[in-house]
CSV table of C-alpha atoms and ligand atoms in Angstrom, one decimal:
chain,number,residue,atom,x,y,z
D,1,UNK,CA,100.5,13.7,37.7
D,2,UNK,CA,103.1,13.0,35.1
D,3,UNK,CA,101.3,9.8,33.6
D,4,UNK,CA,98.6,11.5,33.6
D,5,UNK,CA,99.5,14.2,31.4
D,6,UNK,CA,100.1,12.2,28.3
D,7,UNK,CA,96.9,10.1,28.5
D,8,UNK,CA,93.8,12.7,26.9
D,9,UNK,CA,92.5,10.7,24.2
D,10,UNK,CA,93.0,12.6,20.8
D,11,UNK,CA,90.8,10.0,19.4
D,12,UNK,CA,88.0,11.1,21.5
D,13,UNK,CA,88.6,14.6,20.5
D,14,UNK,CA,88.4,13.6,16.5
D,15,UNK,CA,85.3,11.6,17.2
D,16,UNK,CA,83.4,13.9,19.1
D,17,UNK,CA,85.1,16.8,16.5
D,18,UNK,CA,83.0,15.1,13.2
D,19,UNK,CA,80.0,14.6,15.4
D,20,UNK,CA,79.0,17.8,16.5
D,21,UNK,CA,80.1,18.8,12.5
D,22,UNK,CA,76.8,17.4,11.3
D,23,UNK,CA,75.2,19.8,13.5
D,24,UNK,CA,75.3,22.0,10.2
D,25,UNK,CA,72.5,23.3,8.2
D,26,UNK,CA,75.0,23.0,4.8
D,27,UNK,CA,76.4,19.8,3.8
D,28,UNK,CA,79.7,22.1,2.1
D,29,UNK,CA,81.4,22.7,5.6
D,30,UNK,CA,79.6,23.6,8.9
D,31,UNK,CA,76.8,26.1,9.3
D,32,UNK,CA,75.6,26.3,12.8
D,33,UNK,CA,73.9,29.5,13.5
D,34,UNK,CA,73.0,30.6,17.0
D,35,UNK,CA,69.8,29.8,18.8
D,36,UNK,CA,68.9,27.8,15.7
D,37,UNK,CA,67.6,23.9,15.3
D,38,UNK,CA,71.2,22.7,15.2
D,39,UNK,CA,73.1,24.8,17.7
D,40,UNK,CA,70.4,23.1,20.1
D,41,UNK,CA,71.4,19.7,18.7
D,42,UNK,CA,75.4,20.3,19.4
D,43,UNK,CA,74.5,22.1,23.1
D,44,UNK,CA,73.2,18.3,23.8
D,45,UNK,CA,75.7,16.0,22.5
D,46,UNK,CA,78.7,18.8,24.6
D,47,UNK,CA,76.1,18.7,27.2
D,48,UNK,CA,75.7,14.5,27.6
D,49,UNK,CA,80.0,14.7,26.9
D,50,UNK,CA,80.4,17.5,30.0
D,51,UNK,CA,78.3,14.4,32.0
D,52,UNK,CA,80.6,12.0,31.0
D,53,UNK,CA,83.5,14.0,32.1
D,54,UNK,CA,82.3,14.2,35.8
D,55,UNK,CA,80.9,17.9,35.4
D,56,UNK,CA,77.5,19.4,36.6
D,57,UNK,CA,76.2,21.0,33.5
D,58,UNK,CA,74.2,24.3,33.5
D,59,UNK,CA,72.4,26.8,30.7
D,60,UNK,CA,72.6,30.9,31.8
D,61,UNK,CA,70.0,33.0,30.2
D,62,UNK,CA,71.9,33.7,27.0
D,63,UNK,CA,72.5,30.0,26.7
D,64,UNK,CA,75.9,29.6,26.8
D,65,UNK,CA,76.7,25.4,28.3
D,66,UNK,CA,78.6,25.5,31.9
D,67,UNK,CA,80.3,22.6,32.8
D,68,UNK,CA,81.6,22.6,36.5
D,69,UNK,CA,84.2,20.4,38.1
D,70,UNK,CA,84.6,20.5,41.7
D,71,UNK,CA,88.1,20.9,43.2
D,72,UNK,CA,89.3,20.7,46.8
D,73,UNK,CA,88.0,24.6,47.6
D,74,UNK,CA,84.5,24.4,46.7
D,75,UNK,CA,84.6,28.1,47.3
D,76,UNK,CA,87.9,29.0,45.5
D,77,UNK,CA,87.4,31.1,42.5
D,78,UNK,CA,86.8,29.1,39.3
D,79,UNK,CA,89.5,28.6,36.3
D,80,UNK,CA,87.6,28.9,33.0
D,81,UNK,CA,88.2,27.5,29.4
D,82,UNK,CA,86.5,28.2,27.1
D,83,UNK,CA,85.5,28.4,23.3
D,84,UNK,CA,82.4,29.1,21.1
D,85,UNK,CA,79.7,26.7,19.8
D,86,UNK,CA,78.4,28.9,16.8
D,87,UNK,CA,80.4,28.7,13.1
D,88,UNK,CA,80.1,30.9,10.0
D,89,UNK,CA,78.8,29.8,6.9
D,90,UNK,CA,80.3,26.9,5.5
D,91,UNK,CA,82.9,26.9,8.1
D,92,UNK,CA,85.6,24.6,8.8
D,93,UNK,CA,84.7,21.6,11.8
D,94,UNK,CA,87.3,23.1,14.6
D,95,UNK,CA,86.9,27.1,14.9
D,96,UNK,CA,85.9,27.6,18.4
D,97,UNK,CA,84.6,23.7,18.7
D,98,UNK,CA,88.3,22.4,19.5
D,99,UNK,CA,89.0,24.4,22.5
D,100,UNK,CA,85.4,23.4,24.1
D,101,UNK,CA,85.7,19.6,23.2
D,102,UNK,CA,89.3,20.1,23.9
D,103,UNK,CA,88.6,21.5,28.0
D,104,UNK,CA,86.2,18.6,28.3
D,105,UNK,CA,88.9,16.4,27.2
D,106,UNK,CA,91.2,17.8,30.2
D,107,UNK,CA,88.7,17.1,32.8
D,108,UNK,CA,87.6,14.0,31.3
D,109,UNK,CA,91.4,13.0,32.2
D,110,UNK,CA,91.1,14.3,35.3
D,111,UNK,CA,88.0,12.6,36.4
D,112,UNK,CA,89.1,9.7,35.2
D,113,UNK,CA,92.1,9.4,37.3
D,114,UNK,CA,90.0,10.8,39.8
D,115,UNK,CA,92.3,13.7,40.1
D,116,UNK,CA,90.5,16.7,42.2
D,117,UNK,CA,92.7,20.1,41.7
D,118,UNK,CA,93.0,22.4,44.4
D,119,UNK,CA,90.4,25.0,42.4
D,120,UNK,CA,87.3,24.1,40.3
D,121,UNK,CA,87.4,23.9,36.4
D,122,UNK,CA,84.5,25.4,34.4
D,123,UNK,CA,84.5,24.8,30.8
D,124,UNK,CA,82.1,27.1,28.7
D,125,UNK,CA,80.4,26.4,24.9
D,126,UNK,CA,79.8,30.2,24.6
D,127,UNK,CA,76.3,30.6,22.4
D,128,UNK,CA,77.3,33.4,19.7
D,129,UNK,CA,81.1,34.1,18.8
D,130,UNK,CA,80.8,34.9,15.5
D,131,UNK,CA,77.9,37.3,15.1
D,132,UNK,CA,77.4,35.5,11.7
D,133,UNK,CA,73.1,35.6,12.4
D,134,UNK,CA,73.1,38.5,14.1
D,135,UNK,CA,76.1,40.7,13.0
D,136,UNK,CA,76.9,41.3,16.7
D,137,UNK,CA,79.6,39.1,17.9
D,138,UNK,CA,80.9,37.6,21.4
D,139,UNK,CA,77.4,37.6,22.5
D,140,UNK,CA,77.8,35.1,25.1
D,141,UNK,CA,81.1,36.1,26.4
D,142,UNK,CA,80.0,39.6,26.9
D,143,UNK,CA,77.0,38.6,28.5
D,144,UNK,CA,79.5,36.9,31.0
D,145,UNK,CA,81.6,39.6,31.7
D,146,UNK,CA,78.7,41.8,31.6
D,147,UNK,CA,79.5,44.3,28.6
D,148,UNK,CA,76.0,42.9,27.0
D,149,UNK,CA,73.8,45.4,26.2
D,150,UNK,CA,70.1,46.1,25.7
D,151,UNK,CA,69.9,47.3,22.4
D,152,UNK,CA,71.5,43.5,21.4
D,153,UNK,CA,68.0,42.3,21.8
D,154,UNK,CA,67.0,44.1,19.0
D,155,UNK,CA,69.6,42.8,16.3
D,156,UNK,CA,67.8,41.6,13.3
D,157,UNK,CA,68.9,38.4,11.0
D,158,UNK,CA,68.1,38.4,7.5
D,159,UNK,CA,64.3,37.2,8.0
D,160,UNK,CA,64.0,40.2,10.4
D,161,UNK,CA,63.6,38.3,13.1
D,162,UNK,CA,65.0,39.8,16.5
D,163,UNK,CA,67.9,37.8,19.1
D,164,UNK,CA,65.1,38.4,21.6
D,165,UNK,CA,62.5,36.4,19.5
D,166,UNK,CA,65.4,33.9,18.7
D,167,UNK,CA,66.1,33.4,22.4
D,168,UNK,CA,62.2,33.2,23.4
D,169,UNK,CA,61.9,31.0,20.6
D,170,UNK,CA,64.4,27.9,22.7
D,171,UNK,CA,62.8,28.8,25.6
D,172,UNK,CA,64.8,31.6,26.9
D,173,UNK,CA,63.5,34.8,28.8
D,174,UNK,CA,65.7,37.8,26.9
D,175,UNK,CA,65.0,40.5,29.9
D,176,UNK,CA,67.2,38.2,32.0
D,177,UNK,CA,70.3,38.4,30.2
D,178,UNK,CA,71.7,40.3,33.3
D,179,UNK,CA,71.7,37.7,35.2
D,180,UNK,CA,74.7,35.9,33.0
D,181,UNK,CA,76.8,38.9,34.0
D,182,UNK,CA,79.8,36.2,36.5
D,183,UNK,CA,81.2,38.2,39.3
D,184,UNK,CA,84.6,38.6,39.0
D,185,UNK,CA,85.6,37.3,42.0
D,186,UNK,CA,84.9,33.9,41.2
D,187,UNK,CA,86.9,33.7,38.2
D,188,UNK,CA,90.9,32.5,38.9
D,189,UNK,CA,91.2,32.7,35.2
D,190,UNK,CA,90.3,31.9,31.9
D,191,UNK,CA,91.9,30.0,29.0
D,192,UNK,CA,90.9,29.5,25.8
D,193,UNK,CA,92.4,26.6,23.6
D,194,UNK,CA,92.2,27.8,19.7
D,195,UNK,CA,93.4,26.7,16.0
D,196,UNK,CA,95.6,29.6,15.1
D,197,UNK,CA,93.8,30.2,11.5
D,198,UNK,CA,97.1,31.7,10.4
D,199,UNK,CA,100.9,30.9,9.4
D,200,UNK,CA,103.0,30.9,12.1
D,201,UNK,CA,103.1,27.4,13.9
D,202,UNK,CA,103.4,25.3,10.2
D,203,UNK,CA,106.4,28.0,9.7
D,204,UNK,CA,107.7,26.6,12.8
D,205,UNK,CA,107.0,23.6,12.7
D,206,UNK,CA,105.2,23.1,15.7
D,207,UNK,CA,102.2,22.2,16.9
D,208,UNK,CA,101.1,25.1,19.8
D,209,UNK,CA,102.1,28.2,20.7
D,210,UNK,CA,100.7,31.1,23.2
D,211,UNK,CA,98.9,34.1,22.3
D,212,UNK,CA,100.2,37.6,23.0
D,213,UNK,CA,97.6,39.5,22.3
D,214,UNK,CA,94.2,39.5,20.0
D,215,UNK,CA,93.9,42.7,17.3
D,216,UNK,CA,90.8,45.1,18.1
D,217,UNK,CA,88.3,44.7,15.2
D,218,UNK,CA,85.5,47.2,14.4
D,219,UNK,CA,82.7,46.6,11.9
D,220,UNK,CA,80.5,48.6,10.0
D,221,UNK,CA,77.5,48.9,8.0
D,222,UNK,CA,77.5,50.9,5.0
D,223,UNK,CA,74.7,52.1,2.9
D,224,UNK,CA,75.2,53.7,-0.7
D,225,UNK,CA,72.3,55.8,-2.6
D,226,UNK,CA,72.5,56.7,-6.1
D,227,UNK,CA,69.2,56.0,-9.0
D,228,UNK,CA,68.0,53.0,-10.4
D,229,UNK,CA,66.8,53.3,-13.6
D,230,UNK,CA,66.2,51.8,-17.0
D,231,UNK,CA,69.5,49.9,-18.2
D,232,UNK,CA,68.9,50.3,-21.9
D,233,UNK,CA,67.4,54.5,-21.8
D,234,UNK,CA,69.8,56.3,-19.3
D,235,UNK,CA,73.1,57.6,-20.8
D,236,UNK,CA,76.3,56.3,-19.0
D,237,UNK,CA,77.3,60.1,-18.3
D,238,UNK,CA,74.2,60.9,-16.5
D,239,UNK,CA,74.0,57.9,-14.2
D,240,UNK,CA,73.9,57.6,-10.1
D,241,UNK,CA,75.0,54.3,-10.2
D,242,UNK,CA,75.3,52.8,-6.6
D,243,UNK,CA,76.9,49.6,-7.3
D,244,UNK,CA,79.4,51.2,-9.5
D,245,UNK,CA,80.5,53.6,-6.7
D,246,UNK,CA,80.5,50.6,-4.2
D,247,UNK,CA,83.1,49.3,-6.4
D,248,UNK,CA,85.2,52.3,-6.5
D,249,UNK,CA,84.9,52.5,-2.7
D,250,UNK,CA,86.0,48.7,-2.2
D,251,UNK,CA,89.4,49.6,-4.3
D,252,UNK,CA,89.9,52.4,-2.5
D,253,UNK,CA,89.5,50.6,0.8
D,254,UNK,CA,91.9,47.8,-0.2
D,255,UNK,CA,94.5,50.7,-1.6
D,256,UNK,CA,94.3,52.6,1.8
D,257,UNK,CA,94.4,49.2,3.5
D,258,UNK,CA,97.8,48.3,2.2
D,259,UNK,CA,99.4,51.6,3.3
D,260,UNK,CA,98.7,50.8,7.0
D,261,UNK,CA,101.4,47.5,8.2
D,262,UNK,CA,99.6,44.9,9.7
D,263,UNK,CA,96.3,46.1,8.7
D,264,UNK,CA,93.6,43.6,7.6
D,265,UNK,CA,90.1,45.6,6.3
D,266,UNK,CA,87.2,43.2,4.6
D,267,UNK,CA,84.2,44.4,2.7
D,268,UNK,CA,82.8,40.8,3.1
D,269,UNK,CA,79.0,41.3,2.6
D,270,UNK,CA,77.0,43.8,0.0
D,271,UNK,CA,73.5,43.5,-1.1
D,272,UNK,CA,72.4,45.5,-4.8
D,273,UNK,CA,69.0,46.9,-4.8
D,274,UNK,CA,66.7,46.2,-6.8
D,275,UNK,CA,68.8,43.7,-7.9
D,276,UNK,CA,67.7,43.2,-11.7
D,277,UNK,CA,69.8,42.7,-14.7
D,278,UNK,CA,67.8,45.7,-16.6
D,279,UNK,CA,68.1,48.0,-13.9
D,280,UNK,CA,70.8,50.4,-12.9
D,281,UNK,CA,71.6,49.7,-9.2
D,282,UNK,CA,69.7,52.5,-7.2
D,283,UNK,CA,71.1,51.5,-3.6
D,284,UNK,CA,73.9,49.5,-2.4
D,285,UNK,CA,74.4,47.9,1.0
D,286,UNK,CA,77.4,46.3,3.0
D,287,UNK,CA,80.1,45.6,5.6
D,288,UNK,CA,83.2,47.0,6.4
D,289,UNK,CA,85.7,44.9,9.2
D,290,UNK,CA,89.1,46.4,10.0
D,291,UNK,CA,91.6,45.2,12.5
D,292,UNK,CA,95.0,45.8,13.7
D,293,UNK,CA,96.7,45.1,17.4
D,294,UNK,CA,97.1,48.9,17.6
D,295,UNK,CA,93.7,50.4,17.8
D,296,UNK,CA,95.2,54.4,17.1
D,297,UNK,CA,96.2,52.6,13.7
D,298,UNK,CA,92.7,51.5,13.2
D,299,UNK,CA,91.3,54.5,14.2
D,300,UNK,CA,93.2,56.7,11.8
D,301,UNK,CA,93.0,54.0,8.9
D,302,UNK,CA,89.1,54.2,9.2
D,303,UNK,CA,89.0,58.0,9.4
D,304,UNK,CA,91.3,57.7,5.8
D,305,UNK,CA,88.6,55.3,4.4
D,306,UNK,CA,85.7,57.5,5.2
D,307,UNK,CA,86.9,60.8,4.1
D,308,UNK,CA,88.1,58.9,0.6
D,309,UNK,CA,84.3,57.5,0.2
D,310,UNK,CA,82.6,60.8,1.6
D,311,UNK,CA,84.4,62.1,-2.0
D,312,UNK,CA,83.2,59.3,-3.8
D,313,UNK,CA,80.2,59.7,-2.9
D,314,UNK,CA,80.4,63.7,-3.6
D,315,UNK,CA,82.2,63.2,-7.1
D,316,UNK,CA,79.2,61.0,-8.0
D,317,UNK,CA,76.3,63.1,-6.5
D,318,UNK,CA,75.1,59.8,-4.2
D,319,UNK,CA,75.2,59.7,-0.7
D,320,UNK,CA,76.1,57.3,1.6
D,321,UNK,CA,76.6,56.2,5.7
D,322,UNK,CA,78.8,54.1,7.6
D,323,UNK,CA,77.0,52.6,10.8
D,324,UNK,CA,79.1,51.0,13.4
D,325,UNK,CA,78.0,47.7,14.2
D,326,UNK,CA,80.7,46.4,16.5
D,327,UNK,CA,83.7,47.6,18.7
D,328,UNK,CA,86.2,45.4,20.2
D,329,UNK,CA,89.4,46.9,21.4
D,330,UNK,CA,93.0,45.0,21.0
D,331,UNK,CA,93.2,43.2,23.9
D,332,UNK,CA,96.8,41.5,25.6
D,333,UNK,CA,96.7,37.9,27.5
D,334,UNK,CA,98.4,38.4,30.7
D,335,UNK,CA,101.7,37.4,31.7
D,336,UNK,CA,101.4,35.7,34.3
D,337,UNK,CA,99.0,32.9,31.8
D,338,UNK,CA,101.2,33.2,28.5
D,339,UNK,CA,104.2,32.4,31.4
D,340,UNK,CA,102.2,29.3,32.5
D,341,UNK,CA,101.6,28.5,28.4
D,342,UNK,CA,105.8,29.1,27.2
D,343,UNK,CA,106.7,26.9,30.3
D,344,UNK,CA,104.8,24.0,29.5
D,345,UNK,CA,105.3,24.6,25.9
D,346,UNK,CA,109.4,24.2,26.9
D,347,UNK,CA,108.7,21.5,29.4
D,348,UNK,CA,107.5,19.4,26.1
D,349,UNK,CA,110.5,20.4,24.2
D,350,UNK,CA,109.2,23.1,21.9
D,351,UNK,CA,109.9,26.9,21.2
D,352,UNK,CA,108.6,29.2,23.1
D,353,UNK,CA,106.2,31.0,20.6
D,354,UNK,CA,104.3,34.0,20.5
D,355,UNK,CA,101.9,34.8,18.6
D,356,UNK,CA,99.6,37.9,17.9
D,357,UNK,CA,95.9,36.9,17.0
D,358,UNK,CA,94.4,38.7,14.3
D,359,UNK,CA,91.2,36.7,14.6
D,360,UNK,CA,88.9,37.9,16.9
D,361,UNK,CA,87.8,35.2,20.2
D,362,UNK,CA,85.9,35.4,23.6
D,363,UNK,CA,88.8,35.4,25.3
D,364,UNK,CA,88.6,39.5,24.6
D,365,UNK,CA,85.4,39.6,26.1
D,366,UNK,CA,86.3,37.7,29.0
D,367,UNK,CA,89.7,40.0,29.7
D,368,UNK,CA,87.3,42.9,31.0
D,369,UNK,CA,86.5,40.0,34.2
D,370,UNK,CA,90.0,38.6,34.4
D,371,UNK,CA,93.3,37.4,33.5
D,372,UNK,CA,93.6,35.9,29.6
D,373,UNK,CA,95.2,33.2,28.2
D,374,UNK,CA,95.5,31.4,24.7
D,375,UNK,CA,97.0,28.2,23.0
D,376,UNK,CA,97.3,28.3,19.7
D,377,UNK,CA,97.2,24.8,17.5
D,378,UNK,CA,98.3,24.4,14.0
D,379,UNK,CA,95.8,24.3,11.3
D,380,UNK,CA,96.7,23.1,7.4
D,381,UNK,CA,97.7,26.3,5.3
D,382,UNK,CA,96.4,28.1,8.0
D,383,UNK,CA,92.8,27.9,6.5
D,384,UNK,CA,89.9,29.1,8.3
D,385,UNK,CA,86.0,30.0,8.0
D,386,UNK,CA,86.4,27.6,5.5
D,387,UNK,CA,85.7,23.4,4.8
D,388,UNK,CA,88.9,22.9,4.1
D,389,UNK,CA,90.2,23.9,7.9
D,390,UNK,CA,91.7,20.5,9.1
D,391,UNK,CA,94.0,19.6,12.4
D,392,UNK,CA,95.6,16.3,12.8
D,393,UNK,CA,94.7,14.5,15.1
D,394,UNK,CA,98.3,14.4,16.9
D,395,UNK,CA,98.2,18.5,17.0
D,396,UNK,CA,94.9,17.8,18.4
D,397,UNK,CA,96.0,15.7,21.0
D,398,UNK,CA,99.3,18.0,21.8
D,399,UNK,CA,97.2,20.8,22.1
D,400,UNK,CA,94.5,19.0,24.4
D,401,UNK,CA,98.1,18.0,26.4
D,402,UNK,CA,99.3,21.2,26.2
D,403,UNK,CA,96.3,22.9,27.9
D,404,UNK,CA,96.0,20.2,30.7
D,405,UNK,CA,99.5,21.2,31.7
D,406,UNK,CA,98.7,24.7,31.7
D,407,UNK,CA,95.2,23.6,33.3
D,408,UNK,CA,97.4,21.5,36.3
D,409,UNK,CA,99.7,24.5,36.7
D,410,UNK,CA,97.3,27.4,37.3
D,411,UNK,CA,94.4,25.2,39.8
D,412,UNK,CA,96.9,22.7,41.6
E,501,HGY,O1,85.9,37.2,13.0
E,501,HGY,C1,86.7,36.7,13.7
E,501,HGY,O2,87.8,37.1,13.9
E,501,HGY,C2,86.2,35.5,14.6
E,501,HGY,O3,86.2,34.4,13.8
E,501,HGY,N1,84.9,35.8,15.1
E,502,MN,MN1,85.8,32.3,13.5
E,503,MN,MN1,86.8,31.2,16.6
C-alpha cells in the first residue's frame, strides 16, 4: 500500500480544479449558485469523473452527487468524504470543490491499483453549502443527516422564487426531501478534506493540518424603519433616517464585536429603500453573521448587539427586527478521526496541527449522524470567498495524499 500512497495525480486534481471553475455565471472568480444552469453543468463533469474512478454514481432528492466504491463488506457501514459543489459570489476555484475532486482522486488511486478496502468509500458533492441563493446553508448535508426542514422549501432568492420551485425546476420532487435523510448505521464515518481559508498552516509552514472543532455561526435578518422623504425639504433635526441608523448600528456591532476574543460578527448584505439619491432612506434591510467556537459567548454577544440597536432604534424613534435565519451550533471532530489525521500527518514528517475552524462546512451537519473529521490545506494569504483564493498544486497533491492515508487507515 505504500507505493500506492504517493501516486494521486495532483495534476489531475488542478485540471479538473479549472474545469469545473468555468461552471460560473461571473467571469471575476466563480459563481455557482445552487440548482442553477451551471451547478447542473459541474454535477456532470464530477459525475462522468466519479465513473472514471470506478464508482456507481447516484442523485438523492435534494441533489446532492453519491459516488459509491465497493469494498470487501458490501454490507459494512460506508466511510464518507465529502465537500460542497455550490460557491459564493465571485468566489475563489477551491472552497468546498477541492475536498470532492480531492475524494475522487483517492479512489481513483485505489481503483486504479485495483485496491478494494475492507469498507466502502462514498464521496458526496453536497448541493447547497453556502446558502448564498437561498440564505439557508448546509442544505444538502442536513438533508442527509436529516435536520432538513419543511419550511426550507419556502426560502425565497432574490427573484422570489422558492428552493421548491428551484428544485422542481431540474427535475426534482421537493416533498421527497425525506427520503435523503442516511440512516446512521450505515455511516463508518465521514471526512471532509478543506482549504483552511485562514493563517495558521502558511504560519507553519506546512501544507495540512486536522481540524478540532468548527465555530457555531448564527445569521440574521434585520429590518430597520424610519421615513423617507424629500432630501432637499426635511430639516436634518427632524429626520427618521433608516440608513443613517443602520450605520450607527453597524459601528456599534463591530465595537461590541471586538470586546468578545475570538468573536467574528459580519453585516455583509443591506439593501436601502427606495433607494434614490433625493430621497431620505425610509427602510433599511440586512444581515447579521456571528460566530465563535463557544456558542454561550455568541449567545451573550448577540443579546449585547440587540439591546445596543433596540436603543438605537428608540433614540431615533424608528423601529426595527432581527429575524433568525440560521443556527448552527460549534461542533468538535472526534478523536478517534483527528487521531487517524495527526498520525498520518507525523508518518509524513510534519507537525501535528490543530486547528479550530471558523468557517462554517458540512462536516457540522454530518456530526449529528456520526463521527467528524477534517484536513485542512494551505491556501495563499489565507484568502477566501474570493478570486484570488489559490493552492499549489503540490499542497494539493499533499492534501489528496494526506486524506488517502487517513482514507486507508479508517476502511482497511
Ligand atoms: O460561511 C461559511 O463559513 C462557509 O463558507 N459557508
Ligand atoms: Mn465558503
Ligand atoms: Mn466551504
Amino acid at each position: 500500500m505504500q507505493v500506492m500512497q504517493q501516486n494521486v495525480s495532483a495534476k489531475r486534481i488542478a485540471q479538473r480544479i479549472e474545469e469545473l471553475a468555468a461552471c460560473s455565471t461571473t467571469e471575476r472568480g466563480v459563481t455557482r449558485l445552487s440548482f442553477t444552469k451551471e451547478s447542473e453543468m459541474a454535477s456532470e463533469l464530477v459525475s462522468e469523473w466519479m465513473r472514471e474512478a470506478g464508482m456507481t454514481v447516484r442523485r438523492d432528492v435534494l441533489n446532492n452527487l453519491i459516488g459509491r466504491y465497493e469494498g470487501t463488506k458490501p454490507d459494512a457501514p460506508a466511510l464518507l468524504i465529502g465537500s460542497h459543489l455550490d460557491s459564493v459570489v465571485e468566489a475563489g476555484k477551491y472552497d468546498g470543490i477541492l475536498g470532492v475532486i480531492s475524494g475522487i482522486e483517492v479512489v481513483q488511486t485505489l481503483f486504479e491499483h485495483h485496491f478494494r478496502p475492507s469498507y466502502p468509500i462514498e464521496v458526496i458533492g453536497f448541493c447547497d453549502e453556502e446558502g448564498t441563493r437561498f440564505h439557508t446553508t448546509l442544505l444538502g448535508s442536513r438533508a442527509l443527516s436529516g435536520d432538513f426542514r419543511e419550511q426550507d422549501l419556502l426560502a425565497k432568492d432574490e427573484k422570489g422564487i422558492t428552493l421548491a420551485a428551484a428544485m422542481k425546476e431540474i427535475g426534482l420532487e421537493p416533498s421527497q426531501y425525506r427520503l435523503a435523510a442516511r440512516d446512521p448505521h450505515t455511516v463508518r464515518g465521514y471526512i471532509e478534506l478543506h482549504i483552511e481559508q485562514g493563517p495558521v498552516l502558511e504560519q507553519e509552514m506546512q501544507a495540512c493540518g486536522a481540524v478540532s472543532g468548527i465555530a457555531g455561526a448564527s445569521r440574521y435578518h434585520f429590518r430597520v424603519e424610519g421615513k423617507a422623504g424629500h432630501a432637499g425639504t426635511v430639516p436634518i433635526t427632524m429626520r427618521k433616517d433608516a440608513l443613517v441608523a443602520a450605520s450607527e448600528m453597524i459601528l456599534a456591532i463591530e465595537r461590541i464585536g471586538q470586546k468578545y476574543q475570538n468573536l467574528v460578527v459580519t453585516v455583509g448584505k443591506l439593501s436601502v429603500h427606495p433607494g434614490a439619491s433625493n430621497v431620505i432612506p425610509g427602510v433599511v434591510e440586512g444581515t447579521l453573521d456571528i460566530r465563535h467556537i463557544d456558542n454561550q459567548v455568541k449567545e451573550a454577544a448577540l443579546t449585547h448587539i440587540m439591546e445596543e440597536c433596540q436603543g438605537i432604534w428608540q433614540r431615533r424613534g424608528l423601529v426595527g427586527e432581527f429575524c433568525k435565519i440560521m443556527e448552527s451550533p460549534a461542533v468538535s471532530c472526534s478523536d478517534k478521526m483527528i487521531n487517524a489525521i495527526e498520525a498520518v500527518l507525523v508518518e509524513n514528517g510534519m507537525k501535528p496541527i490543530q486547528i479550530v475552524s471558523g468557517a462554517g462546512h458540512d462536516a457540522m451537519a454530518v456530526a449529528s449522524i456520526t463521527d467528524i473529521g477534517m484536513i485542512f490545506v494551505r491556501c495563499k494569504d489565507g484568502v477566501s470567498h474570493h478570486p484570488d483564493e489559490f493552492v499549489t498544486m503540490e499542497d494539493m497533491g499533499t492534501g489528496a495524499s494526506i486524506l488517502l492515508n487517513v482514507v486507508l487507515k479508517l476502511t482497511t
